[in-house]
Coordinates of C-alpha atoms (C1' of nucleotides) in Angstrom, one line a residue:
Chain S
M1 CA 0.2 0.5 0.3
T2 CA 1.8 3.3 -1.1
A3 CA 0.7 6.3 -0.7
Q4 CA -1.5 8.0 -3.0
P5 CA -2.2 11.6 -3.9
P6 CA -5.4 12.7 -1.8
V7 CA -8.7 12.9 -4.2
R8 CA -9.7 16.0 -4.3
L9 CA -13.2 16.8 -4.5
L10 CA -15.5 19.0 -5.5
L11 CA -19.1 19.3 -3.7
A12 CA -22.1 21.0 -5.3
D13 CA -25.3 21.4 -3.5
D14 CA -27.7 24.0 -2.9
H15 CA -28.6 23.6 0.8
P16 CA -25.9 24.5 3.3
V17 CA -26.7 22.9 5.9
V18 CA -25.7 19.2 3.0
R19 CA -22.7 21.1 2.2
A20 CA -21.8 21.6 5.6
G21 CA -22.5 17.8 6.7
L22 CA -20.6 16.3 3.2
R23 CA -18.0 18.2 3.9
A24 CA -17.7 17.4 7.5
V25 CA -18.2 14.1 6.7
L26 CA -16.0 13.3 4.3
E27 CA -12.7 15.3 5.5
T28 CA -12.6 13.1 8.6
E29 CA -11.6 10.4 5.6
P30 CA -7.3 10.9 5.4
D31 CA -7.5 10.3 1.5
F32 CA -10.1 13.4 0.8
E33 CA -9.2 16.5 0.6
V34 CA -12.6 18.6 -0.5
V35 CA -10.9 21.6 -3.2
A36 CA -14.9 24.0 -2.4
D37 CA -18.3 23.4 -3.0
V38 CA -20.5 25.3 -4.1
P39 CA -24.7 26.7 -3.8
T40 CA -25.6 26.5 -7.4
A41 CA -25.4 24.1 -10.7
E42 CA -23.9 26.7 -12.9
G43 CA -21.0 27.2 -10.3
A44 CA -20.5 23.5 -10.2
V45 CA -19.1 23.9 -13.9
D46 CA -16.9 26.6 -13.4
L47 CA -14.9 25.5 -11.1
A48 CA -15.2 22.1 -12.0
A49 CA -13.5 22.8 -15.5
R50 CA -11.1 25.7 -13.5
L51 CA -10.1 23.6 -10.5
D52 CA -8.5 20.8 -10.4
V53 CA -10.9 18.1 -9.2
D54 CA -11.6 14.6 -9.5
V55 CA -14.5 14.1 -8.4
V56 CA -17.8 15.8 -8.2
L57 CA -20.4 15.1 -5.4
M58 CA -23.7 16.9 -7.5
D59 CA -27.5 17.3 -6.2
L60 CA -29.8 16.8 -8.7
Q61 CA -32.6 19.4 -7.5
F62 CA -31.4 22.8 -7.1
G63 CA -33.3 25.3 -6.4
G64 CA -33.2 27.4 -9.1
R65 CA -33.5 26.5 -13.1
M66 CA -31.0 24.5 -13.9
L67 CA -31.1 20.8 -13.7
G68 CA -28.1 18.9 -11.9
S69 CA -28.0 16.3 -15.2
Q70 CA -27.8 19.5 -17.1
A71 CA -24.2 20.8 -15.8
T72 CA -24.0 16.9 -15.3
A73 CA -23.6 16.4 -18.8
E74 CA -21.5 19.6 -19.3
I75 CA -19.0 18.5 -16.9
T76 CA -18.4 15.8 -18.7
A77 CA -18.3 16.8 -22.5
R78 CA -14.9 17.8 -21.3
D79 CA -11.6 16.7 -22.2
G80 CA -9.9 15.3 -19.0
A81 CA -13.6 16.3 -16.8
P82 CA -13.7 14.8 -13.4
R83 CA -15.8 11.7 -12.3
V84 CA -18.8 13.2 -11.0
L85 CA -21.8 11.4 -8.4
V86 CA -25.0 12.8 -8.6
L87 CA -26.1 13.5 -5.0
T88 CA -30.1 13.6 -4.7
T89 CA -32.9 12.7 -1.7
Y90 CA -35.6 10.8 -3.4
D91 CA -34.6 8.1 -6.5
T92 CA -37.4 8.5 -9.2
D93 CA -36.6 6.7 -12.1
V94 CA -36.0 9.9 -14.4
D95 CA -33.9 10.8 -11.8
I96 CA -32.1 8.3 -12.3
L97 CA -32.3 7.8 -16.6
A98 CA -31.6 11.5 -16.9
A99 CA -28.5 11.2 -14.5
I100 CA -26.5 8.0 -16.0
E101 CA -27.4 9.7 -19.7
A102 CA -26.3 13.1 -19.0
G103 CA -22.4 10.5 -18.2
A104 CA -23.1 10.8 -14.9
T105 CA -20.5 7.5 -13.0
G106 CA -22.8 7.2 -9.7
Y107 CA -25.8 7.7 -8.6
L108 CA -26.5 8.1 -4.6
L109 CA -29.2 8.6 -1.9
K110 CA -29.2 11.2 0.6
D111 CA -29.6 9.2 3.4
A112 CA -26.6 7.2 2.5
P113 CA -24.5 6.4 5.7
P114 CA -20.9 8.0 5.3
E115 CA -19.1 4.6 4.8
E116 CA -21.1 4.7 2.0
L117 CA -20.3 7.4 0.6
A118 CA -16.6 7.9 1.0
A119 CA -16.8 4.4 -0.3
A120 CA -19.0 5.4 -3.9
V121 CA -16.5 8.7 -3.8
R122 CA -13.7 6.7 -4.2
T123 CA -14.3 4.4 -6.6
A124 CA -16.2 7.2 -8.4
A125 CA -12.2 8.1 -8.2
A126 CA -11.0 5.0 -9.4
G127 CA -13.4 5.5 -12.4
K128 CA -16.0 3.1 -11.6
S129 CA -19.5 3.1 -11.5
A130 CA -20.8 3.8 -8.5
L131 CA -24.5 2.5 -7.9
A132 CA -26.5 3.3 -4.8
P133 CA -27.8 -0.7 -3.8
T134 CA -31.4 0.6 -4.3
I135 CA -31.2 2.7 -7.4
A136 CA -29.4 -0.8 -8.3
L137 CA -31.6 -3.0 -7.8
R138 CA -34.2 -0.9 -9.1
L139 CA -32.3 0.3 -13.2
M140 CA -33.3 -4.5 -12.6
D141 CA -36.6 -3.4 -12.3
R142 CA -35.8 -1.2 -14.8
M143 CA -34.6 -3.8 -17.5
R144 CA -36.7 -6.7 -17.1
T145 CA -39.9 -4.9 -17.6
P146 CA -39.8 -2.7 -21.2
A147 CA -42.4 -1.8 -21.2
T148 CA -42.7 0.5 -18.7
A149 CA -40.5 2.6 -20.4
L150 CA -41.3 5.6 -22.8
S151 CA -40.3 7.9 -24.9
R152 CA -38.8 11.7 -24.5
R153 CA -41.4 12.6 -25.8
E154 CA -44.5 11.1 -24.9
T155 CA -42.7 11.7 -21.2
E156 CA -43.1 15.4 -22.0
V157 CA -46.8 15.6 -23.6
L158 CA -47.4 12.6 -19.1
Q159 CA -45.7 15.8 -17.7
L160 CA -47.6 18.4 -19.0
V161 CA -50.9 16.5 -18.4
A162 CA -49.2 15.8 -15.2
D163 CA -49.3 19.5 -15.1
G164 CA -53.3 19.7 -15.2
L165 CA -54.0 20.5 -18.7
S166 CA -56.2 19.6 -21.4
N167 CA -55.0 18.5 -25.2
A168 CA -55.7 21.4 -26.3
Q169 CA -53.7 23.4 -23.8
I170 CA -51.2 20.5 -24.4
S171 CA -51.3 21.0 -28.3
K172 CA -50.9 24.3 -28.1
Q173 CA -47.7 24.4 -26.0
L174 CA -46.0 21.9 -27.9
F175 CA -47.0 23.2 -31.2
L176 CA -48.5 20.4 -32.5
S177 CA -52.5 19.2 -33.5
Q178 CA -54.9 17.5 -30.5
A179 CA -55.1 14.4 -32.7
T180 CA -51.0 14.8 -31.6
V181 CA -51.4 14.4 -27.9
K182 CA -54.2 12.0 -28.4
S183 CA -52.2 9.8 -30.1
H184 CA -49.3 10.0 -28.1
L185 CA -51.8 9.4 -24.7
V186 CA -53.0 6.0 -26.9
H187 CA -49.2 4.6 -26.9
I188 CA -48.6 5.9 -23.4
Y189 CA -51.2 4.1 -22.3
A190 CA -50.9 1.3 -23.3
K191 CA -47.7 1.0 -22.1
L192 CA -48.9 1.9 -18.3
G193 CA -51.5 0.1 -18.6
V194 CA -53.7 2.2 -17.9
D195 CA -56.7 4.1 -20.3
S196 CA -57.7 7.1 -19.0
R197 CA -55.7 10.2 -18.0
T198 CA -55.2 10.5 -14.2
S199 CA -54.1 6.9 -14.0
A200 CA -52.0 7.8 -15.8
V201 CA -50.5 10.5 -13.9
A202 CA -51.1 7.9 -10.6
A203 CA -49.3 4.5 -12.7
A204 CA -46.6 7.2 -13.7
T205 CA -45.8 8.5 -10.3
T206 CA -45.4 6.3 -8.6
Q207 CA -43.4 4.2 -10.7
G208 CA -41.2 7.9 -11.2
L209 CA -41.7 8.6 -15.0
I210 CA -42.4 11.7 -14.1
R211 CA -41.4 14.5 -11.4
R212 CA -44.2 16.3 -9.5
Chain G
M1 CA -24.3 41.4 27.9
T2 CA -24.1 39.1 30.4
A3 CA -22.6 35.6 29.5
Q4 CA -25.4 33.2 28.6
P5 CA -26.0 29.3 29.6
P6 CA -25.3 28.0 26.4
V7 CA -29.2 26.2 24.6
R8 CA -28.7 22.9 23.9
L9 CA -30.1 21.5 20.4
L10 CA -30.7 17.2 20.1
L11 CA -30.1 17.0 16.6
A12 CA -33.0 14.5 14.5
D13 CA -32.8 13.3 10.6
D14 CA -32.6 10.1 9.4
H15 CA -29.5 11.5 6.8
P16 CA -26.6 11.0 8.8
V17 CA -25.4 14.2 6.1
V18 CA -27.4 16.3 7.8
R19 CA -26.9 15.5 11.6
A20 CA -23.4 16.4 10.1
G21 CA -24.0 19.2 8.7
L22 CA -26.5 20.8 11.0
R23 CA -24.0 19.5 13.9
A24 CA -21.2 21.6 12.1
V25 CA -23.2 24.6 11.1
L26 CA -24.3 25.3 14.9
E27 CA -20.9 24.0 17.1
T28 CA -20.2 27.5 15.1
E29 CA -21.9 29.6 16.8
P30 CA -20.5 29.7 20.5
D31 CA -23.7 30.0 22.6
F32 CA -25.3 25.9 21.1
E33 CA -24.2 23.0 22.3
V34 CA -25.2 20.4 20.5
V35 CA -25.7 17.0 23.5
A36 CA -26.8 15.0 21.0
D37 CA -28.3 14.2 17.5
V38 CA -30.4 10.4 16.7
P39 CA -31.2 8.9 13.0
T40 CA -34.9 8.3 14.4
A41 CA -38.5 10.1 15.7
E42 CA -39.0 7.3 18.5
G43 CA -34.8 7.9 19.5
A44 CA -35.1 11.7 19.6
V45 CA -39.1 12.0 21.7
D46 CA -36.9 9.3 24.4
L47 CA -34.2 11.8 24.0
A48 CA -35.5 14.8 24.5
A49 CA -37.2 13.3 27.8
R50 CA -34.4 12.1 29.6
L51 CA -31.5 14.4 28.6
D52 CA -31.9 18.1 29.7
V53 CA -32.5 20.2 26.3
D54 CA -33.2 23.4 25.8
V55 CA -34.4 22.6 21.8
V56 CA -35.1 20.2 19.2
L57 CA -34.6 20.8 16.0
M58 CA -37.1 17.4 14.0
D59 CA -37.1 16.7 10.7
L60 CA -40.3 15.5 9.4
Q61 CA -39.3 13.0 7.0
F62 CA -38.1 10.3 8.4
G63 CA -37.3 6.6 6.3
G64 CA -39.6 4.8 7.6
R65 CA -42.9 5.5 8.8
M66 CA -44.0 10.0 9.0
L67 CA -43.5 9.7 12.9
G68 CA -41.8 13.5 12.6
S69 CA -45.4 15.5 13.4
Q70 CA -46.2 12.9 15.9
A71 CA -42.8 12.7 17.8
T72 CA -43.6 16.8 17.7
A73 CA -46.8 15.8 20.3
E74 CA -44.7 13.1 22.1
I75 CA -42.5 15.8 23.3
T76 CA -44.7 18.8 23.4
A77 CA -46.9 17.1 25.6
R78 CA -44.7 16.5 28.2
D79 CA -44.1 19.3 31.3
G80 CA -41.1 21.8 31.3
A81 CA -41.0 20.4 27.0
P82 CA -38.3 21.8 24.9
R83 CA -39.4 24.0 22.3
V84 CA -39.2 21.8 19.1
L85 CA -38.5 23.1 15.6
V86 CA -39.0 21.2 12.5
L87 CA -37.2 21.0 9.9
T88 CA -38.3 20.5 6.5
T89 CA -37.2 19.4 2.7
Y90 CA -40.3 20.8 1.6
D91 CA -43.1 23.4 2.1
T92 CA -46.5 21.4 2.3
D93 CA -49.9 22.8 3.4
V94 CA -50.3 20.0 5.6
D95 CA -47.2 19.2 6.2
I96 CA -46.7 22.7 8.4
L97 CA -50.2 22.7 9.6
A98 CA -50.3 19.2 10.8
A99 CA -46.8 20.3 12.4
I100 CA -47.9 23.9 14.1
E101 CA -51.0 21.7 15.7
A102 CA -48.1 18.9 17.1
G103 CA -46.9 22.3 19.4
A104 CA -43.9 23.1 16.9
T105 CA -42.3 26.4 18.1
G106 CA -41.5 27.1 14.4
Y107 CA -41.2 25.6 10.8
L108 CA -38.0 25.9 8.5
L109 CA -36.4 25.0 5.3
K110 CA -33.5 22.9 5.1
D111 CA -32.1 25.5 2.2
A112 CA -31.6 28.2 5.0
P113 CA -28.7 29.8 5.2
P114 CA -26.5 29.5 8.3
E115 CA -28.2 33.0 9.8
E116 CA -31.2 31.9 9.1
L117 CA -30.7 28.7 11.3
A118 CA -29.2 30.1 14.3
A119 CA -31.6 33.1 14.2
A120 CA -34.6 30.3 14.7
V121 CA -33.0 28.2 16.8
R122 CA -32.3 31.5 18.8
T123 CA -36.0 32.6 18.5
A124 CA -38.0 28.8 19.9
A125 CA -35.0 29.2 23.0
A126 CA -36.8 32.6 23.9
G127 CA -39.7 30.7 23.1
K128 CA -41.2 32.6 20.4
S129 CA -42.4 31.2 17.7
A130 CA -39.7 31.0 14.3
L131 CA -41.3 30.6 10.9
A132 CA -39.6 31.6 7.9
P133 CA -40.5 33.8 5.4
T134 CA -41.5 31.4 2.8
I135 CA -44.1 29.5 5.6
A136 CA -44.9 32.6 7.1
L137 CA -46.2 33.5 3.1
R138 CA -47.8 30.7 2.7
L139 CA -49.7 31.0 6.6
M140 CA -51.3 34.5 4.9
D141 CA -52.1 33.4 1.8
R142 CA -53.7 30.0 3.8
M143 CA -55.8 32.8 6.1
R144 CA -56.5 34.6 4.0
T145 CA -58.9 31.7 1.4
P146 CA -60.6 29.8 3.5
A147 CA -61.8 28.3 0.1
T148 CA -57.9 25.8 0.2
A149 CA -59.7 23.8 2.9
L150 CA -61.3 20.9 1.8
S151 CA -64.0 19.3 3.8
R152 CA -63.5 15.3 4.7
R153 CA -65.8 13.9 2.4
E154 CA -63.6 16.4 -1.0
T155 CA -60.6 15.2 -0.1
E156 CA -61.3 11.6 0.4
V157 CA -63.3 11.6 -3.5
L158 CA -60.5 13.5 -4.7
Q159 CA -57.6 11.5 -3.2
L160 CA -59.3 8.8 -4.9
V161 CA -59.2 10.6 -8.3
A162 CA -55.7 11.8 -7.6
D163 CA -55.5 7.7 -7.5
G164 CA -56.5 7.4 -10.9
L165 CA -59.9 6.5 -10.3
S166 CA -62.6 7.4 -12.5
N167 CA -66.6 9.1 -10.9
A168 CA -68.2 5.2 -11.7
Q169 CA -65.2 4.0 -9.5
I170 CA -65.1 6.3 -7.0
S171 CA -69.4 5.7 -6.7
K172 CA -68.5 2.3 -6.1
Q173 CA -65.0 2.3 -3.3
L174 CA -67.2 5.1 -2.1
F175 CA -71.4 4.1 -1.8
L176 CA -72.6 7.0 -3.8
S177 CA -74.3 8.1 -7.1
Q178 CA -72.3 9.9 -9.5
A179 CA -74.2 12.4 -8.8
T180 CA -73.0 13.4 -5.7
V181 CA -69.4 12.7 -6.5
K182 CA -69.4 14.9 -9.6
S183 CA -71.0 17.3 -6.8
H184 CA -67.8 17.4 -5.3
L185 CA -66.1 17.4 -7.9
V186 CA -67.8 20.9 -8.4
H187 CA -67.2 21.8 -5.3
I188 CA -63.7 21.1 -5.6
Y189 CA -63.0 23.0 -9.0
A190 CA -64.4 26.3 -6.8
K191 CA -61.9 25.7 -4.3
L192 CA -59.3 25.2 -6.1
G193 CA -60.4 27.6 -8.6
V194 CA -59.4 24.9 -11.2
D195 CA -61.7 23.3 -14.3
S196 CA -60.8 19.5 -14.7
R197 CA -59.5 16.8 -12.2
T198 CA -56.0 16.4 -13.7
S199 CA -55.9 20.6 -12.7
A200 CA -57.3 19.7 -9.6
V201 CA -55.0 17.0 -8.5
A202 CA -52.3 19.0 -9.7
A203 CA -53.1 21.9 -7.8
A204 CA -53.4 20.2 -4.8
T205 CA -50.6 18.5 -4.8
T206 CA -48.7 21.6 -5.0
Q207 CA -50.2 22.4 -1.7
G208 CA -50.4 19.4 -0.1
L209 CA -53.7 18.0 0.1
I210 CA -53.6 15.0 -0.4
R211 CA -51.0 12.7 -0.3
R212 CA -47.6 12.0 -2.6
Chain V
dT1 C1' -33.6 -1.8 -48.0
dG2 C1' -36.9 -2.7 -45.7
dC3 C1' -37.8 -3.4 -41.0
dG4 C1' -39.8 -1.5 -36.6
dG5 C1' -40.3 2.3 -33.6
dC6 C1' -41.2 6.8 -33.1
dA7 C1' -43.3 11.8 -34.5
dT8 C1' -46.6 13.6 -36.8
dC9 C1' -51.5 13.9 -38.7
dA10 C1' -57.7 13.1 -39.3
dA11 C1' -61.9 11.5 -38.9
dT12 C1' -65.4 9.5 -36.3
dC13 C1' -68.0 7.6 -32.2
dG14 C1' -69.7 7.2 -28.4
dA15 C1' -67.7 7.5 -23.5
dA16 C1' -66.7 10.5 -20.4
dA17 C1' -66.6 14.1 -17.2
dG18 C1' -68.0 19.3 -16.7
dG19 C1' -71.4 22.9 -16.4
dT20 C1' -75.5 24.5 -14.6
dG21 C1' -79.5 24.6 -11.4
dG22 C1' -82.0 22.8 -8.4
dA23 C1' -84.0 19.8 -3.8
dG24 C1' -84.0 17.4 0.3
dC25 C1' -81.7 16.0 5.2
dC26 C1' -79.1 16.5 9.3
dT27 C1' -75.8 18.6 12.3
dG28 C1' -73.6 22.5 15.9
dG29 C1' -74.0 27.3 16.8
dG30 C1' -75.7 31.8 16.9
Chain M
dC1 C1' -85.5 28.1 15.9
dC2 C1' -83.4 29.0 12.7
dC3 C1' -79.9 29.7 9.2
dA4 C1' -75.2 27.7 7.3
dG5 C1' -72.5 24.0 5.4
dG6 C1' -71.9 19.5 4.3
dC7 C1' -73.1 15.5 1.9
dT8 C1' -77.0 13.3 -0.6
dC9 C1' -78.9 12.9 -5.1
dC10 C1' -81.7 14.4 -9.8
dA11 C1' -81.7 15.6 -14.9
dC12 C1' -80.2 18.7 -19.1
dC13 C1' -77.0 19.5 -22.0
dT14 C1' -71.8 20.6 -23.7
dT15 C1' -67.1 19.9 -23.9
dT16 C1' -64.1 16.9 -23.8
dC17 C1' -61.9 12.5 -24.2
dG18 C1' -60.9 8.0 -25.3
dA19 C1' -61.4 4.4 -29.4
dT20 C1' -60.5 3.2 -33.4
dT21 C1' -58.8 3.6 -38.2
dG22 C1' -55.3 5.3 -41.0
dA23 C1' -52.2 7.4 -43.8
dT24 C1' -47.1 10.3 -44.2
dG25 C1' -43.1 11.0 -43.3
dC26 C1' -38.1 10.5 -41.2
dC27 C1' -34.7 7.4 -38.9
dG28 C1' -31.5 3.6 -37.6
dC29 C1' -30.6 -0.9 -37.9
dA30 C1' -30.5 -4.8 -39.8

DNA sequence: TGCGGCATCAATCGAAAGGTGGAGCCTGGG
DNA sequence: CCCAGGCTCCACCTTTCGATTGATGCCGCA
């Protein structure tokens, strides 16, 4: 066992308390070094480029508008980019998939115990994928039932339905005809095994296909 | 300015990271002393009785069954009970009302900056009510529009709508005629200021009038 | 190159949901 | 005692939704 250079960390979370907590937890590990923490996704993108960091711990839900997944995508797009470990409160499918598509190396829940957190950081620093057991299970489920996979456009329509819009309103918002909206809905109902917009929203919500 | 005895704190949150963060943030204040932190609501009730604490910082959502408001009620029921400051992530009406009814002295959001947090703890220790500005505003809204209060039966109907049931299914489940279900819905729409079942569910969800 | 999935649109028809305007019953508070 | 408000129900009508069928263009993959 040779002396390793420390793992350099960047923390991105809009909750001051969580930032302080992550710092406190991670700095007890002798081989970790928290180089900075930021309260915004934009700040994370900026500092990830300018500082020399190995792993970014990224929250997905920021108070503002820019999403953590978007920031993740921007960070991982660069050459020699740091690994991004997504750290979020709830484990909905949309979030997980968005994060993985954005190039996240791992996905953790905020209720993870410190040891699991530290282990995930080391795994990520080594370039390997780090998924919380809960998340891994959920992904397995996803693979087994391909029916649950809505297309991008379908998800978009369903989200607007969940927001309470009528077919007419959705068609205007997405610059579609009502026929198209209905067509998407028919496919959505078939995939979810339901027969009305409200039950589609209910099913999609429990399965974490849309955000509330 | 005389030397005050320190404010003795108990932290209750199921997220290790949040506990560490609260500890880190609050211990920088010289007049605060964190005497313990616990990961469960039950533990909070227990320690609040056995230790000499002034203020309990209580999360509402615990991993298991939601006991935060219940624990608050149990703690505040005793003689010489500490003040309970509820600290939660999201600001839904049901949560706020439940906490206040349970006897919470204050209600804070987890994204509060450290200064606000410290100020609220001091306010609570002094026995005064401490509400985050966002929360206070929301409560004012609540008072101004008593319409937002759905009756028991209306809430019941709306919950079933949110679960994806049709009027026919709801009428069977509640042993009503469809006319009655429709009648309830009309009143619900009026109170929420909407005109369809899906938008009623959306509105009620954001206002925390129904679960999930 | 052709097949399948996705996205787009159209027409039609019956069923469900929403809008309006009632009405009777019961309970609790002024 | 009466009135307000919650809960239950009815009829009639309009609008929206869902189901069905069918069509087009695009793209990726075998």
